């Protein structure tokens, strides 16, 4: 298996632009997680899905952030409009079920100018 | 609230020595604990996990110890190698739904 796949790996955009991050979980995994990592705040859980259904989005910072999982093999995290403070590394992770043994993707490094 | 923290933000050890990375957690309801290794520019990589009904678990060169009485978790790395240089995160999970990560400990290996 190729592991969790994320795209793009790097994204540079201007403030106010829409940003869409993509994730393909490991085949057969039923849970998917989106995290954000910064030096100041460390690794934060934004939202997670079980069987394509959002379970907990309490970590989503504000309404500018949204996430979808239309099927078991694809999820998106969208920021609209983006702001400089959104600059971070965004990770997607998947697991067979729930929190246990999550496997992380390589991350998307987002820079908002 | 939930709080998973680390005693030391950095740890420096000699190559070949054993490393011990510590972690404290505050949620007594946590029943699952996990350690991740993150190398520069990469995503966190699973190392080892342990459930609350155990107090010790061993893997290849790594051992995780859990002391529920004092809510303490540690990761021991035997015969530390240059490739072990990374940031190590502990995380806990109350109810096995989501993980709460600590801030991480940076491990550096001196030749």
PDB file of C-alpha atoms in Angstrom:
ATOM      1  CA  UNK A   1       0.000   0.000   0.000  1.00  0.00           C
ATOM      2  CA  UNK A   2       1.252   3.505  -0.795  1.00  0.00           C
ATOM      3  CA  UNK A   3       0.175   4.864   2.557  1.00  0.00           C
ATOM      4  CA  UNK A   4      -1.797   8.046   3.058  1.00  0.00           C
ATOM      5  CA  UNK A   5      -1.466  10.324   0.059  1.00  0.00           C
ATOM      6  CA  UNK A   6      -1.755  14.091   0.291  1.00  0.00           C
ATOM      7  CA  UNK A   7      -1.710  16.755  -2.383  1.00  0.00           C
ATOM      8  CA  UNK A   8      -0.354  19.213  -3.022  1.00  0.00           C
ATOM      9  CA  UNK A   9       2.841  18.794  -1.009  1.00  0.00           C
ATOM     10  CA  UNK A  10       3.475  22.513  -1.056  1.00  0.00           C
ATOM     11  CA  UNK A  11       1.106  25.418  -1.595  1.00  0.00           C
ATOM     12  CA  UNK A  12       1.900  29.113  -1.722  1.00  0.00           C
ATOM     13  CA  UNK A  13      -1.027  31.452  -2.118  1.00  0.00           C
ATOM     14  CA  UNK A  14      -2.067  34.992  -1.463  1.00  0.00           C
ATOM     15  CA  UNK A  15      -4.327  36.126   1.311  1.00  0.00           C
ATOM     16  CA  UNK A  16      -7.975  35.884   0.331  1.00  0.00           C
ATOM     17  CA  UNK A  17      -7.532  32.991  -2.073  1.00  0.00           C
ATOM     18  CA  UNK A  18      -9.261  29.656  -1.690  1.00  0.00           C
ATOM     19  CA  UNK A  19      -7.076  26.699  -0.761  1.00  0.00           C
ATOM     20  CA  UNK A  20      -8.075  23.052  -1.174  1.00  0.00           C
ATOM     21  CA  UNK A  21      -6.022  20.264   0.366  1.00  0.00           C
ATOM     22  CA  UNK A  22      -6.622  16.677  -0.644  1.00  0.00           C
ATOM     23  CA  UNK A  23      -6.178  13.340   1.060  1.00  0.00           C
ATOM     24  CA  UNK A  24      -6.468   9.708   0.044  1.00  0.00           C
ATOM     25  CA  UNK A  25      -6.511   7.415   3.096  1.00  0.00           C
ATOM     26  CA  UNK A  26      -5.125   3.908   3.224  1.00  0.00           C
ATOM     27  CA  UNK A  27      -7.507   1.505   1.541  1.00  0.00           C
ATOM     28  CA  UNK A  28      -9.744  -0.226   4.059  1.00  0.00           C
ATOM     29  CA  UNK A  29      -9.314   2.374   6.763  1.00  0.00           C
ATOM     30  CA  UNK A  30     -12.580   3.667   8.169  1.00  0.00           C
ATOM     31  CA  UNK A  31     -11.396   6.730  10.075  1.00  0.00           C
ATOM     32  CA  UNK A  32      -9.777   9.852   8.675  1.00  0.00           C
ATOM     33  CA  UNK A  33      -8.264  12.751  10.563  1.00  0.00           C
ATOM     34  CA  UNK A  34      -7.102  16.246   9.568  1.00  0.00           C
ATOM     35  CA  UNK A  35      -4.413  17.906  11.694  1.00  0.00           C
ATOM     36  CA  UNK A  36      -2.593  21.222  11.587  1.00  0.00           C
ATOM     37  CA  UNK A  37       0.951  21.610  12.873  1.00  0.00           C
ATOM     38  CA  UNK A  38       2.659  24.890  13.808  1.00  0.00           C
ATOM     39  CA  UNK A  39       5.623  25.722  15.980  1.00  0.00           C
ATOM     40  CA  UNK A  40       3.456  27.671  18.372  1.00  0.00           C
ATOM     41  CA  UNK A  41       0.539  25.293  18.767  1.00  0.00           C
ATOM     42  CA  UNK A  42       2.030  21.922  17.917  1.00  0.00           C
ATOM     43  CA  UNK A  43      -0.144  19.230  16.355  1.00  0.00           C
ATOM     44  CA  UNK A  44      -3.847  20.064  16.538  1.00  0.00           C
ATOM     45  CA  UNK A  45      -6.752  17.882  15.471  1.00  0.00           C
ATOM     46  CA  UNK A  46      -9.100  19.829  13.216  1.00  0.00           C
ATOM     47  CA  UNK A  47     -11.751  17.265  12.317  1.00  0.00           C
ATOM     48  CA  UNK A  48     -12.209  13.528  11.977  1.00  0.00           C
ATOM     49  CA  UNK A  49     -14.520  11.228  10.073  1.00  0.00           C
ATOM     50  CA  UNK A  50     -15.744   7.708  10.766  1.00  0.00           C
ATOM     51  CA  UNK A  51     -17.145   5.882   7.746  1.00  0.00           C
ATOM     52  CA  UNK A  52     -17.197   9.159   5.787  1.00  0.00           C
ATOM     53  CA  UNK A  53     -19.287  10.927   8.437  1.00  0.00           C
ATOM     54  CA  UNK A  54     -17.839  13.919  10.325  1.00  0.00           C
ATOM     55  CA  UNK A  55     -17.763  13.030  14.008  1.00  0.00           C
ATOM     56  CA  UNK A  56     -15.992  15.912  15.696  1.00  0.00           C
ATOM     57  CA  UNK A  57     -15.181  19.233  14.061  1.00  0.00           C
ATOM     58  CA  UNK A  58     -14.584  21.132  17.279  1.00  0.00           C
ATOM     59  CA  UNK A  59     -10.990  21.735  16.264  1.00  0.00           C
ATOM     60  CA  UNK A  60     -11.871  23.616  13.101  1.00  0.00           C
ATOM     61  CA  UNK A  61     -10.690  27.144  13.875  1.00  0.00           C
ATOM     62  CA  UNK A  62     -13.500  29.075  12.205  1.00  0.00           C
ATOM     63  CA  UNK A  63     -16.067  29.060   9.459  1.00  0.00           C
ATOM     64  CA  UNK A  64     -13.416  29.689   6.842  1.00  0.00           C
ATOM     65  CA  UNK A  65     -12.426  26.044   7.257  1.00  0.00           C
ATOM     66  CA  UNK A  66     -14.518  23.209   5.904  1.00  0.00           C
ATOM     67  CA  UNK A  67     -13.900  19.516   5.277  1.00  0.00           C
ATOM     68  CA  UNK A  68     -15.691  16.877   3.267  1.00  0.00           C
ATOM     69  CA  UNK A  69     -15.373  13.172   2.716  1.00  0.00           C
ATOM     70  CA  UNK A  70     -17.576  12.256  -0.253  1.00  0.00           C
ATOM     71  CA  UNK A  71     -16.382   8.636  -0.291  1.00  0.00           C
ATOM     72  CA  UNK A  72     -14.108   6.246   1.559  1.00  0.00           C
ATOM     73  CA  UNK A  73     -11.082   7.053  -0.559  1.00  0.00           C
ATOM     74  CA  UNK A  74     -11.063  10.847  -0.674  1.00  0.00           C
ATOM     75  CA  UNK A  75     -11.294  13.855   1.607  1.00  0.00           C
ATOM     76  CA  UNK A  76     -10.742  17.578   1.191  1.00  0.00           C
ATOM     77  CA  UNK A  77      -9.960  20.389   3.582  1.00  0.00           C
ATOM     78  CA  UNK A  78     -10.836  23.810   2.244  1.00  0.00           C
ATOM     79  CA  UNK A  79      -9.889  27.235   3.517  1.00  0.00           C
ATOM     80  CA  UNK A  80     -11.832  30.142   2.068  1.00  0.00           C
ATOM     81  CA  UNK A  81     -10.689  32.875   2.255  1.00  0.00           C
ATOM     82  CA  UNK A  82      -7.176  32.055   3.384  1.00  0.00           C
ATOM     83  CA  UNK A  83      -5.234  34.276   5.783  1.00  0.00           C
ATOM     84  CA  UNK A  84      -1.507  34.452   6.648  1.00  0.00           C
ATOM     85  CA  UNK A  85      -2.170  32.904  10.061  1.00  0.00           C
ATOM     86  CA  UNK A  86      -3.362  29.759   8.291  1.00  0.00           C
ATOM     87  CA  UNK A  87       0.224  29.064   7.251  1.00  0.00           C
ATOM     88  CA  UNK A  88       1.127  25.664   8.673  1.00  0.00           C
ATOM     89  CA  UNK A  89       1.684  22.047   7.759  1.00  0.00           C
ATOM     90  CA  UNK A  90      -1.588  20.183   7.330  1.00  0.00           C
ATOM     91  CA  UNK A  91      -1.571  16.442   7.874  1.00  0.00           C
ATOM     92  CA  UNK A  92      -4.110  13.837   7.003  1.00  0.00           C
ATOM     93  CA  UNK A  93      -4.100  10.522   8.876  1.00  0.00           C
ATOM     94  CA  UNK A  94      -6.173   7.375   8.651  1.00  0.00           C
ATOM     95  CA  UNK A  95      -6.807   4.356  10.843  1.00  0.00           C
ATOM     96  CA  UNK A  96      -8.711   1.106  10.660  1.00  0.00           C
ATOM     97  CA  UNK A  97     -11.099   2.430  13.269  1.00  0.00           C
ATOM     98  CA  UNK A  98     -11.074   5.291  15.702  1.00  0.00           C
ATOM     99  CA  UNK A  99      -8.010   6.852  17.249  1.00  0.00           C
ATOM    100  CA  UNK A 100      -5.801   3.799  17.372  1.00  0.00           C
ATOM    101  CA  UNK A 101      -2.676   3.504  15.253  1.00  0.00           C
ATOM    102  CA  UNK A 102      -3.221   6.408  12.918  1.00  0.00           C
ATOM    103  CA  UNK A 103      -0.997   6.545   9.874  1.00  0.00           C
ATOM    104  CA  UNK A 104      -0.003   9.987   8.722  1.00  0.00           C
ATOM    105  CA  UNK A 105       0.528  11.328   5.252  1.00  0.00           C
ATOM    106  CA  UNK A 106       3.550  13.451   4.299  1.00  0.00           C
ATOM    107  CA  UNK A 107       1.674  16.699   4.883  1.00  0.00           C
ATOM    108  CA  UNK A 108       0.891  19.807   2.847  1.00  0.00           C
ATOM    109  CA  UNK A 109       3.033  22.828   3.620  1.00  0.00           C
ATOM    110  CA  UNK A 110       0.836  25.881   3.204  1.00  0.00           C
ATOM    111  CA  UNK A 111       2.152  29.406   3.055  1.00  0.00           C
ATOM    112  CA  UNK A 112      -0.329  32.255   2.799  1.00  0.00           C
ATOM    113  CA  UNK A 113       1.258  35.567   1.869  1.00  0.00           C
TER     114      UNK A 113
ATOM    115  CA  UNK B   1      -9.517  19.569  30.018  1.00  0.00           C
ATOM    116  CA  UNK B   2      -7.235  17.147  28.346  1.00  0.00           C
ATOM    117  CA  UNK B   3      -3.540  17.828  28.675  1.00  0.00           C
ATOM    118  CA  UNK B   4      -0.729  15.708  27.417  1.00  0.00           C
ATOM    119  CA  UNK B   5       2.612  17.296  28.102  1.00  0.00           C
ATOM    120  CA  UNK B   6       6.278  16.477  28.055  1.00  0.00           C
ATOM    121  CA  UNK B   7       8.756  17.008  30.847  1.00  0.00           C
ATOM    122  CA  UNK B   8      11.612  18.096  28.589  1.00  0.00           C
ATOM    123  CA  UNK B   9      11.455  19.784  25.212  1.00  0.00           C
ATOM    124  CA  UNK B  10      14.951  18.587  24.182  1.00  0.00           C
ATOM    125  CA  UNK B  11      17.099  15.574  24.932  1.00  0.00           C
ATOM    126  CA  UNK B  12      20.671  15.001  23.869  1.00  0.00           C
ATOM    127  CA  UNK B  13      22.316  11.580  24.177  1.00  0.00           C
ATOM    128  CA  UNK B  14      25.495   9.875  23.075  1.00  0.00           C
ATOM    129  CA  UNK B  15      25.301   7.417  20.236  1.00  0.00           C
ATOM    130  CA  UNK B  16      24.972   3.938  21.643  1.00  0.00           C
ATOM    131  CA  UNK B  17      23.446   5.057  24.933  1.00  0.00           C
ATOM    132  CA  UNK B  18      19.843   4.413  25.893  1.00  0.00           C
ATOM    133  CA  UNK B  19      17.321   7.253  25.585  1.00  0.00           C
ATOM    134  CA  UNK B  20      14.329   7.832  27.808  1.00  0.00           C
ATOM    135  CA  UNK B  21      11.638  10.267  26.755  1.00  0.00           C
ATOM    136  CA  UNK B  22       8.964  11.105  29.290  1.00  0.00           C
ATOM    137  CA  UNK B  23       5.371  12.218  29.001  1.00  0.00           C
ATOM    138  CA  UNK B  24       2.681  13.164  31.506  1.00  0.00           C
ATOM    139  CA  UNK B  25      -1.027  13.023  30.882  1.00  0.00           C
ATOM    140  CA  UNK B  26      -3.875  14.384  32.934  1.00  0.00           C
ATOM    141  CA  UNK B  27      -6.982  12.554  31.772  1.00  0.00           C
ATOM    142  CA  UNK B  28      -7.513   9.546  34.012  1.00  0.00           C
ATOM    143  CA  UNK B  29     -10.086   8.257  31.520  1.00  0.00           C
ATOM    144  CA  UNK B  30      -7.431   7.771  28.847  1.00  0.00           C
ATOM    145  CA  UNK B  31      -7.189   4.118  27.917  1.00  0.00           C
ATOM    146  CA  UNK B  32      -4.882   4.165  24.938  1.00  0.00           C
ATOM    147  CA  UNK B  33      -1.446   5.721  24.508  1.00  0.00           C
ATOM    148  CA  UNK B  34       0.837   5.991  21.538  1.00  0.00           C
ATOM    149  CA  UNK B  35       4.259   7.280  20.558  1.00  0.00           C
ATOM    150  CA  UNK B  36       5.151   8.839  17.241  1.00  0.00           C
ATOM    151  CA  UNK B  37       8.467   9.829  15.693  1.00  0.00           C
ATOM    152  CA  UNK B  38       8.636  12.791  13.351  1.00  0.00           C
ATOM    153  CA  UNK B  39      11.695  13.437  11.226  1.00  0.00           C
ATOM    154  CA  UNK B  40      12.278  16.797   9.631  1.00  0.00           C
ATOM    155  CA  UNK B  41       9.966  17.410   6.700  1.00  0.00           C
ATOM    156  CA  UNK B  42       7.954  14.245   7.234  1.00  0.00           C
ATOM    157  CA  UNK B  43       4.723  13.207   8.848  1.00  0.00           C
ATOM    158  CA  UNK B  44       4.604  11.525  12.266  1.00  0.00           C
ATOM    159  CA  UNK B  45       5.472   7.848  12.111  1.00  0.00           C
ATOM    160  CA  UNK B  46       3.955   5.278  14.464  1.00  0.00           C
ATOM    161  CA  UNK B  47       6.459   3.728  16.882  1.00  0.00           C
ATOM    162  CA  UNK B  48       4.574   1.809  19.548  1.00  0.00           C
ATOM    163  CA  UNK B  49       1.329   1.906  21.485  1.00  0.00           C
ATOM    164  CA  UNK B  50      -0.013   0.570  24.770  1.00  0.00           C
ATOM    165  CA  UNK B  51      -3.403   0.099  26.336  1.00  0.00           C
ATOM    166  CA  UNK B  52      -4.276   0.999  29.891  1.00  0.00           C
ATOM    167  CA  UNK B  53      -4.528  -2.651  30.949  1.00  0.00           C
ATOM    168  CA  UNK B  54      -0.786  -3.025  30.402  1.00  0.00           C
ATOM    169  CA  UNK B  55       2.173  -1.349  32.072  1.00  0.00           C
ATOM    170  CA  UNK B  56       4.902  -2.320  29.638  1.00  0.00           C
ATOM    171  CA  UNK B  57       5.216  -3.163  25.990  1.00  0.00           C
ATOM    172  CA  UNK B  58       8.304  -3.871  23.952  1.00  0.00           C
ATOM    173  CA  UNK B  59       9.100  -3.467  20.301  1.00  0.00           C
ATOM    174  CA  UNK B  60      12.268  -3.516  18.316  1.00  0.00           C
ATOM    175  CA  UNK B  61      14.749  -1.450  20.380  1.00  0.00           C
ATOM    176  CA  UNK B  62      11.855   0.457  21.963  1.00  0.00           C
ATOM    177  CA  UNK B  63       9.917  -0.047  25.169  1.00  0.00           C
ATOM    178  CA  UNK B  64       6.933   1.903  26.391  1.00  0.00           C
ATOM    179  CA  UNK B  65       6.173   2.051  30.101  1.00  0.00           C
ATOM    180  CA  UNK B  66       2.865   3.209  31.519  1.00  0.00           C
ATOM    181  CA  UNK B  67       2.355   4.231  35.143  1.00  0.00           C
ATOM    182  CA  UNK B  68      -1.319   4.932  35.611  1.00  0.00           C
ATOM    183  CA  UNK B  69      -0.910   5.817  39.263  1.00  0.00           C
ATOM    184  CA  UNK B  70       1.065   8.951  38.444  1.00  0.00           C
ATOM    185  CA  UNK B  71      -0.253   9.335  34.885  1.00  0.00           C
ATOM    186  CA  UNK B  72       3.161   8.962  33.331  1.00  0.00           C
ATOM    187  CA  UNK B  73       4.285   7.459  30.059  1.00  0.00           C
ATOM    188  CA  UNK B  74       7.831   6.892  28.864  1.00  0.00           C
ATOM    189  CA  UNK B  75       9.557   5.735  25.714  1.00  0.00           C
ATOM    190  CA  UNK B  76      12.873   3.962  26.025  1.00  0.00           C
ATOM    191  CA  UNK B  77      15.114   3.598  22.995  1.00  0.00           C
ATOM    192  CA  UNK B  78      17.959   1.124  23.355  1.00  0.00           C
ATOM    193  CA  UNK B  79      21.384   1.721  21.799  1.00  0.00           C
ATOM    194  CA  UNK B  80      20.430   5.043  20.252  1.00  0.00           C
ATOM    195  CA  UNK B  81      21.519   5.512  16.655  1.00  0.00           C
ATOM    196  CA  UNK B  82      21.907   8.641  14.503  1.00  0.00           C
ATOM    197  CA  UNK B  83      18.722   7.685  12.694  1.00  0.00           C
ATOM    198  CA  UNK B  84      16.808   8.077  15.936  1.00  0.00           C
ATOM    199  CA  UNK B  85      17.255  11.850  15.775  1.00  0.00           C
ATOM    200  CA  UNK B  86      13.753  13.278  15.522  1.00  0.00           C
ATOM    201  CA  UNK B  87      10.923  14.821  17.488  1.00  0.00           C
ATOM    202  CA  UNK B  88       8.992  12.307  19.542  1.00  0.00           C
ATOM    203  CA  UNK B  89       5.335  12.831  20.394  1.00  0.00           C
ATOM    204  CA  UNK B  90       3.206  11.047  22.902  1.00  0.00           C
ATOM    205  CA  UNK B  91      -0.561  11.047  22.571  1.00  0.00           C
ATOM    206  CA  UNK B  92      -3.447   9.695  24.585  1.00  0.00           C
ATOM    207  CA  UNK B  93      -6.975   8.768  23.727  1.00  0.00           C
ATOM    208  CA  UNK B  94      -9.905   8.822  26.101  1.00  0.00           C
ATOM    209  CA  UNK B  95     -12.545   6.631  24.545  1.00  0.00           C
ATOM    210  CA  UNK B  96     -10.516   5.622  21.505  1.00  0.00           C
ATOM    211  CA  UNK B  97     -12.080   8.272  19.286  1.00  0.00           C
ATOM    212  CA  UNK B  98      -9.328  10.827  18.869  1.00  0.00           C
ATOM    213  CA  UNK B  99      -5.748  11.401  19.927  1.00  0.00           C
ATOM    214  CA  UNK B 100      -4.492  14.353  21.934  1.00  0.00           C
ATOM    215  CA  UNK B 101      -0.842  15.056  21.221  1.00  0.00           C
ATOM    216  CA  UNK B 102       1.818  16.494  23.476  1.00  0.00           C
ATOM    217  CA  UNK B 103       4.175  19.216  22.309  1.00  0.00           C
ATOM    218  CA  UNK B 104       7.006  16.843  21.467  1.00  0.00           C
ATOM    219  CA  UNK B 105      10.588  16.202  22.583  1.00  0.00           C
ATOM    220  CA  UNK B 106      13.475  16.751  20.224  1.00  0.00           C
ATOM    221  CA  UNK B 107      16.049  13.960  20.491  1.00  0.00           C
ATOM    222  CA  UNK B 108      19.553  14.693  19.235  1.00  0.00           C
ATOM    223  CA  UNK B 109      22.321  12.130  19.027  1.00  0.00           C
ATOM    224  CA  UNK B 110      25.904  13.090  19.734  1.00  0.00           C
ATOM    225  CA  UNK B 111      28.566  11.055  17.880  1.00  0.00           C
TER     226      UNK B 111
END
